[in-house]
Amino acid sequence: AQADELRRRGHTVKILTPKVIGFEGRKPRDIIFVGSSAKVRTPIKTSLELGMSLTRDHVAEILEKEQFDVIHVHEPEVPIIGAQIITAASCPVVATFHALFPDTVAGWTIEAIRSQYSKVIYDRLAEITAVTNDAAAFVKERTGRPVN
């Protein structure tokens, strides 16, 4: 929906996303597949598909070729691709946060690991947005910056 609205306003939009596990067929318009996906099982007996790492050379190649004016990253810390793109980008980056870590031992462990590299990510963001009040409070507490 966001990409469609931006196109309606006259912008060129390209979406960088990991290739979904099992995807076959023709790639949708303006999609650039990056890295890979992995299925991850959670402790609450659900699973999700996460975008995994891609090489620095591949990131640099895409950014050089596309010459983006702005990059919008969803969940920049989950798990790796967003962070890799942010640290390599030479244009402004907007990040949207959707979630926060649970207030559990597992959540605290993830937070302890995540906080080691988050400052580099946060320092490179031109703008921070969040889709929930909880996510906004979480990011504002960690960055000290306004969240829209």
Coordinates of N, CA and C in Angstrom, one line a residue:
A1 N 0.8 -1.2 0.0 CA 0.0 0.0 0.0 C 0.9 1.3 0.0
Q2 N 1.9 1.3 0.8 CA 2.8 2.4 0.9 C 3.5 2.7 -0.4
A3 N 4.0 1.6 -1.0 CA 4.7 1.7 -2.3 C 3.7 2.2 -3.4
D4 N 2.5 1.7 -3.4 CA 1.5 2.2 -4.4 C 1.2 3.7 -4.2
E5 N 1.1 4.1 -3.0 CA 0.8 5.5 -2.7 C 1.9 6.4 -3.2
L6 N 3.2 6.0 -2.9 CA 4.3 6.7 -3.4 C 4.4 6.8 -4.9
R7 N 4.1 5.7 -5.5 CA 4.1 5.7 -7.0 C 3.0 6.6 -7.5
R8 N 1.8 6.6 -6.9 CA 0.7 7.5 -7.3 C 1.2 9.0 -7.2
R9 N 2.0 9.3 -6.3 CA 2.5 10.6 -6.1 C 3.7 10.9 -7.0
G10 N 4.1 10.0 -7.9 CA 5.1 10.2 -8.9 C 6.5 9.8 -8.5
H11 N 6.6 9.0 -7.4 CA 8.0 8.5 -7.0 C 8.3 7.2 -7.7
T12 N 9.5 6.9 -7.9 CA 10.0 5.6 -8.3 C 10.3 4.8 -7.0
V13 N 9.7 3.6 -6.9 CA 9.8 2.8 -5.7 C 10.4 1.5 -6.1
K14 N 11.4 1.1 -5.3 CA 11.9 -0.3 -5.5 C 12.0 -0.9 -4.1
I15 N 11.6 -2.2 -4.0 CA 11.6 -2.9 -2.8 C 12.7 -3.9 -2.7
L16 N 13.5 -3.8 -1.7 CA 14.6 -4.8 -1.5 C 14.1 -5.7 -0.4
T17 N 14.1 -7.0 -0.7 CA 13.5 -8.0 0.2 C 14.2 -9.3 0.0
P18 N 14.3 -10.1 1.0 CA 14.8 -11.5 0.8 C 13.9 -12.3 0.0
K19 N 14.4 -13.2 -0.8 CA 13.5 -14.1 -1.6 C 12.8 -15.0 -0.6
V20 N 11.5 -15.1 -0.7 CA 10.7 -15.9 0.2 C 11.0 -17.4 -0.1
I21 N 11.1 -18.2 0.9 CA 11.4 -19.6 0.8 C 10.3 -20.2 -0.1
G22 N 10.7 -21.0 -1.1 CA 9.8 -21.7 -2.0 C 9.3 -20.8 -3.1
F23 N 9.7 -19.5 -3.2 CA 9.2 -18.7 -4.2 C 9.7 -19.2 -5.6
E24 N 8.8 -19.3 -6.5 CA 9.2 -19.6 -7.9 C 8.4 -18.8 -8.8
G25 N 8.8 -18.6 -10.0 CA 8.1 -17.8 -10.9 C 8.7 -16.4 -11.2
R26 N 7.9 -15.6 -11.8 CA 8.4 -14.3 -12.2 C 8.5 -13.3 -11.0
K27 N 9.6 -12.6 -10.9 CA 9.7 -11.6 -9.8 C 8.8 -10.4 -10.1
P28 N 8.1 -10.0 -9.0 CA 7.2 -8.8 -9.2 C 7.9 -7.6 -9.6
R29 N 7.2 -6.7 -10.2 CA 7.8 -5.4 -10.7 C 8.5 -4.6 -9.5
D30 N 9.6 -4.1 -9.8 CA 10.4 -3.2 -8.9 C 10.8 -3.9 -7.6
I31 N 10.9 -5.2 -7.6 CA 11.4 -6.0 -6.5 C 12.8 -6.4 -6.7
I32 N 13.7 -6.2 -5.8 CA 15.1 -6.6 -5.9 C 15.3 -7.6 -4.7
F33 N 15.5 -8.8 -5.1 CA 15.8 -9.8 -4.1 C 17.2 -9.7 -3.6
V34 N 17.3 -9.7 -2.3 CA 18.6 -9.6 -1.6 C 18.8 -10.7 -0.5
G35 N 20.0 -11.2 -0.4 CA 20.2 -12.1 0.7 C 19.3 -13.4 0.5
S36 N 18.9 -13.9 1.7 CA 18.1 -15.1 1.7 C 17.2 -15.1 2.9
S37 N 16.2 -16.0 2.9 CA 15.3 -16.1 4.0 C 15.6 -17.4 4.8
A38 N 15.2 -17.4 6.0 CA 15.4 -18.6 6.9 C 14.1 -18.7 7.7
K39 N 13.6 -19.9 7.9 CA 12.5 -20.1 8.8 C 13.0 -20.3 10.2
V40 N 12.4 -19.6 11.1 CA 12.9 -19.6 12.5 C 11.7 -20.1 13.4
R41 N 11.9 -21.1 14.2 CA 10.9 -21.5 15.1 C 11.0 -20.7 16.4
T42 N 9.9 -20.3 17.0 CA 10.0 -19.5 18.2 C 9.7 -20.4 19.4
P43 N 10.0 -19.9 20.6 CA 9.7 -20.7 21.8 C 8.2 -20.9 22.1
I44 N 7.4 -20.1 21.4 CA 5.9 -20.2 21.7 C 5.2 -21.1 20.6
K45 N 6.0 -21.9 20.0 CA 5.5 -22.9 19.0 C 4.9 -22.3 17.7
T46 N 5.5 -21.2 17.3 CA 5.2 -20.6 16.0 C 6.5 -20.5 15.2
S47 N 6.3 -20.0 14.0 CA 7.6 -19.8 13.2 C 7.4 -18.6 12.4
L48 N 8.5 -18.0 12.0 CA 8.5 -16.9 11.1 C 9.6 -17.0 10.1
E49 N 9.5 -16.3 9.0 CA 10.5 -16.3 8.0 C 11.3 -14.9 8.1
L50 N 12.6 -15.0 8.3 CA 13.4 -13.8 8.5 C 14.4 -13.7 7.3
G51 N 14.6 -12.4 7.0 CA 15.7 -12.1 6.0 C 17.0 -12.2 6.6
M52 N 17.9 -13.0 6.0 CA 19.2 -13.2 6.6 C 20.2 -12.5 5.8
S53 N 21.5 -12.6 6.1 CA 22.6 -11.9 5.7 C 22.8 -11.9 4.2
L54 N 23.4 -10.9 3.6 CA 23.9 -10.8 2.3 C 25.3 -10.3 2.4
T55 N 26.1 -10.4 1.4 CA 27.5 -9.9 1.4 C 27.6 -8.4 1.3
R56 N 28.6 -7.8 1.9 CA 28.8 -6.4 1.8 C 29.0 -6.0 0.3
D57 N 29.6 -6.8 -0.5 CA 29.8 -6.5 -1.9 C 28.4 -6.4 -2.6
H58 N 27.5 -7.3 -2.3 CA 26.2 -7.3 -2.9 C 25.4 -6.1 -2.5
V59 N 25.5 -5.7 -1.2 CA 24.9 -4.5 -0.7 C 25.4 -3.3 -1.5
A60 N 26.7 -3.1 -1.6 CA 27.4 -2.0 -2.2 C 27.0 -2.0 -3.7
E61 N 27.0 -3.1 -4.3 CA 26.6 -3.2 -5.8 C 25.2 -2.7 -6.0
I62 N 24.2 -3.1 -5.2 CA 22.8 -2.7 -5.3 C 22.7 -1.2 -5.1
L63 N 23.3 -0.7 -4.0 CA 23.2 0.7 -3.7 C 23.9 1.6 -4.8
E64 N 25.0 1.1 -5.3 CA 25.7 1.9 -6.4 C 24.8 1.9 -7.7
K65 N 24.3 0.8 -8.0 CA 23.5 0.7 -9.2 C 22.2 1.5 -9.1
E66 N 21.5 1.4 -8.0 CA 20.2 2.1 -7.9 C 20.3 3.6 -7.5
Q67 N 21.3 4.0 -6.9 CA 21.5 5.4 -6.5 C 20.2 6.0 -5.9
F68 N 19.8 5.3 -4.8 CA 18.5 5.7 -4.1 C 18.7 7.1 -3.5
D69 N 17.5 7.9 -3.5 CA 17.5 9.2 -2.9 C 17.2 9.1 -1.4
V70 N 16.4 8.1 -1.1 CA 16.1 7.8 0.3 C 15.8 6.3 0.4
I71 N 16.1 5.7 1.6 CA 15.8 4.3 1.8 C 14.9 4.2 3.0
H72 N 13.9 3.4 3.0 CA 13.0 3.2 4.1 C 13.1 1.7 4.5
V73 N 13.6 1.5 5.7 CA 13.8 0.1 6.2 C 12.8 -0.2 7.3
H74 N 12.2 -1.4 7.2 CA 11.3 -1.9 8.2 C 12.0 -2.8 9.1
E75 N 11.8 -2.7 10.4 CA 12.5 -3.5 11.4 C 14.0 -3.6 11.2
P76 N 14.7 -2.5 11.3 CA 16.1 -2.5 10.9 C 17.0 -3.4 11.6
E77 N 16.6 -3.9 12.7 CA 17.5 -4.8 13.5 C 17.1 -6.3 13.4
V78 N 16.1 -6.6 12.6 CA 15.6 -8.0 12.6 C 15.8 -8.5 11.2
P79 N 16.6 -9.5 11.0 CA 17.7 -9.7 11.9 C 19.0 -9.0 11.4
I80 N 19.3 -9.0 10.1 CA 20.6 -8.5 9.7 C 20.5 -7.6 8.4
I81 N 19.7 -8.0 7.5 CA 19.7 -7.3 6.2 C 19.5 -5.8 6.3
G82 N 18.5 -5.3 7.1 CA 18.2 -3.9 7.3 C 19.4 -3.2 7.8
A83 N 20.1 -3.8 8.8 CA 21.3 -3.2 9.4 C 22.4 -3.1 8.4
Q84 N 22.6 -4.1 7.6 CA 23.6 -4.1 6.5 C 23.4 -2.9 5.5
I85 N 22.1 -2.8 5.1 CA 21.8 -1.7 4.2 C 22.0 -0.3 4.8
I86 N 21.5 -0.2 6.0 CA 21.7 1.1 6.7 C 23.2 1.5 6.8
T87 N 24.0 0.6 7.2 CA 25.4 1.0 7.4 C 26.1 1.3 6.1
A88 N 25.6 0.8 5.0 CA 26.3 1.0 3.7 C 25.7 2.2 2.9
A89 N 24.5 2.6 3.3 CA 23.8 3.7 2.6 C 24.5 5.0 2.6
S90 N 24.5 5.7 1.5 CA 25.0 7.1 1.5 C 23.9 8.1 1.4
C91 N 22.7 7.7 1.4 CA 21.5 8.6 1.3 C 20.8 8.5 2.7
P92 N 19.8 9.4 2.9 CA 19.1 9.4 4.1 C 18.3 8.1 4.3
V93 N 18.2 7.6 5.5 CA 17.5 6.3 5.8 C 16.4 6.6 6.8
V94 N 15.2 6.2 6.5 CA 14.1 6.2 7.4 C 13.8 4.8 7.9
A95 N 13.6 4.6 9.2 CA 13.4 3.3 9.8 C 12.0 3.2 10.5
T96 N 11.3 2.2 10.2 CA 10.0 2.0 10.9 C 10.2 0.7 11.8
F97 N 9.8 0.9 13.0 CA 9.9 -0.1 14.0 C 8.4 -0.6 14.3
H98 N 8.3 -1.9 14.3 CA 6.9 -2.5 14.5 C 6.8 -3.2 15.8
A99 N 7.8 -3.6 16.5 CA 7.7 -4.5 17.6 C 8.7 -4.1 18.7
L100 N 8.6 -4.7 19.8 CA 9.6 -4.6 20.9 C 9.8 -6.0 21.5
F101 N 10.9 -6.1 22.2 CA 11.3 -7.4 22.7 C 10.4 -7.6 23.9
P102 N 10.0 -8.9 24.1 CA 9.2 -9.2 25.3 C 10.0 -9.0 26.6
D103 N 9.2 -8.7 27.7 CA 9.8 -8.6 29.0 C 10.0 -9.9 29.6
T104 N 10.9 -10.7 29.1 CA 11.2 -12.1 29.5 C 12.7 -12.3 29.5
V105 N 13.1 -13.4 30.0 CA 14.6 -13.7 30.0 C 15.0 -13.8 28.5
A106 N 14.2 -14.4 27.7 CA 14.6 -14.5 26.2 C 14.7 -13.1 25.6
G107 N 13.8 -12.2 26.0 CA 13.8 -10.8 25.5 C 15.0 -10.0 26.0
W108 N 15.3 -10.2 27.3 CA 16.5 -9.5 27.8 C 17.8 -10.0 27.2
T109 N 17.8 -11.3 26.9 CA 19.0 -11.8 26.2 C 19.2 -11.2 24.8
I110 N 18.1 -11.2 24.0 CA 18.1 -10.6 22.7 C 18.5 -9.1 22.8
E111 N 18.0 -8.4 23.8 CA 18.3 -7.0 24.0 C 19.8 -6.8 24.3
A112 N 20.3 -7.7 25.1 CA 21.7 -7.5 25.4 C 22.6 -7.7 24.2
I113 N 22.3 -8.7 23.4 CA 23.1 -8.9 22.1 C 22.8 -7.8 21.1
R114 N 21.6 -7.4 20.9 CA 21.2 -6.4 20.0 C 21.8 -5.0 20.3
S115 N 21.9 -4.7 21.6 CA 22.3 -3.3 21.9 C 23.8 -3.1 21.6
Q116 N 24.5 -4.2 21.3 CA 25.9 -4.0 21.0 C 26.1 -3.4 19.6
Y117 N 25.2 -3.6 18.7 CA 25.4 -3.0 17.4 C 24.3 -1.9 17.0
S118 N 23.4 -1.7 17.9 CA 22.3 -0.8 17.6 C 22.7 0.6 17.4
K119 N 23.6 1.1 18.3 CA 24.0 2.5 18.2 C 24.5 2.9 16.8
V120 N 25.2 2.0 16.2 CA 25.7 2.4 14.8 C 24.5 2.5 13.9
I121 N 23.5 1.7 14.0 CA 22.3 1.8 13.2 C 21.6 3.1 13.5
Y122 N 21.3 3.3 14.8 CA 20.5 4.5 15.2 C 21.2 5.8 14.8
D123 N 22.5 5.9 14.9 CA 23.2 7.1 14.5 C 23.1 7.4 13.0
R124 N 22.8 6.5 12.2 CA 22.7 6.7 10.7 C 21.3 7.0 10.3
L125 N 20.3 6.9 11.1 CA 18.9 7.1 10.7 C 18.6 8.6 10.6
A126 N 18.0 9.0 9.5 CA 17.6 10.4 9.3 C 16.2 10.6 10.1
E127 N 15.4 9.6 10.1 CA 14.1 9.7 10.7 C 13.7 8.3 11.3
I128 N 13.0 8.3 12.4 CA 12.5 7.1 13.0 C 11.0 7.1 13.2
T129 N 10.3 6.1 12.7 CA 8.9 6.0 12.9 C 8.6 4.7 13.5
A130 N 7.4 4.6 14.1 CA 6.9 3.4 14.7 C 5.4 3.2 14.5
V131 N 5.0 2.0 14.4 CA 3.6 1.7 14.1 C 2.7 1.5 15.3
T132 N 3.3 1.4 16.5 CA 2.6 1.3 17.7 C 3.2 2.2 18.8
N133 N 2.4 2.5 19.8 CA 2.9 3.3 20.9 C 4.0 2.6 21.6
D134 N 3.8 1.3 21.8 CA 4.8 0.5 22.5 C 6.2 0.5 21.8
A135 N 6.1 0.3 20.5 CA 7.3 0.3 19.7 C 8.0 1.6 19.7
A136 N 7.2 2.7 19.7 CA 7.7 4.1 19.7 C 8.4 4.3 21.1
A137 N 7.8 3.9 22.1 CA 8.4 4.1 23.5 C 9.7 3.3 23.6
F138 N 9.7 2.1 23.1 CA 10.9 1.2 23.1 C 12.1 1.9 22.4
V139 N 11.8 2.4 21.1 CA 12.9 3.0 20.3 C 13.3 4.3 20.9
K140 N 12.4 5.1 21.4 CA 12.7 6.4 22.0 C 13.6 6.2 23.2
E141 N 13.3 5.2 24.0 CA 14.1 5.0 25.2 C 15.5 4.6 24.9
R142 N 15.7 3.9 23.8 CA 17.0 3.4 23.4 C 17.8 4.5 22.6
T143 N 17.1 5.4 21.9 CA 17.8 6.3 21.1 C 17.9 7.7 21.7
G144 N 16.9 8.1 22.5 CA 16.8 9.4 23.0 C 16.3 10.4 21.9
R145 N 15.8 9.9 20.8 CA 15.3 10.7 19.7 C 13.8 10.7 19.6
P146 N 13.3 11.7 18.9 CA 11.8 11.7 18.7 C 11.5 10.5 17.7
V147 N 10.3 10.0 17.9 CA 9.8 8.9 17.1 C 8.5 9.3 16.5
N148 N 8.3 9.3 15.2 CA 7.0 9.7 14.6 C 6.1 8.6 14.3

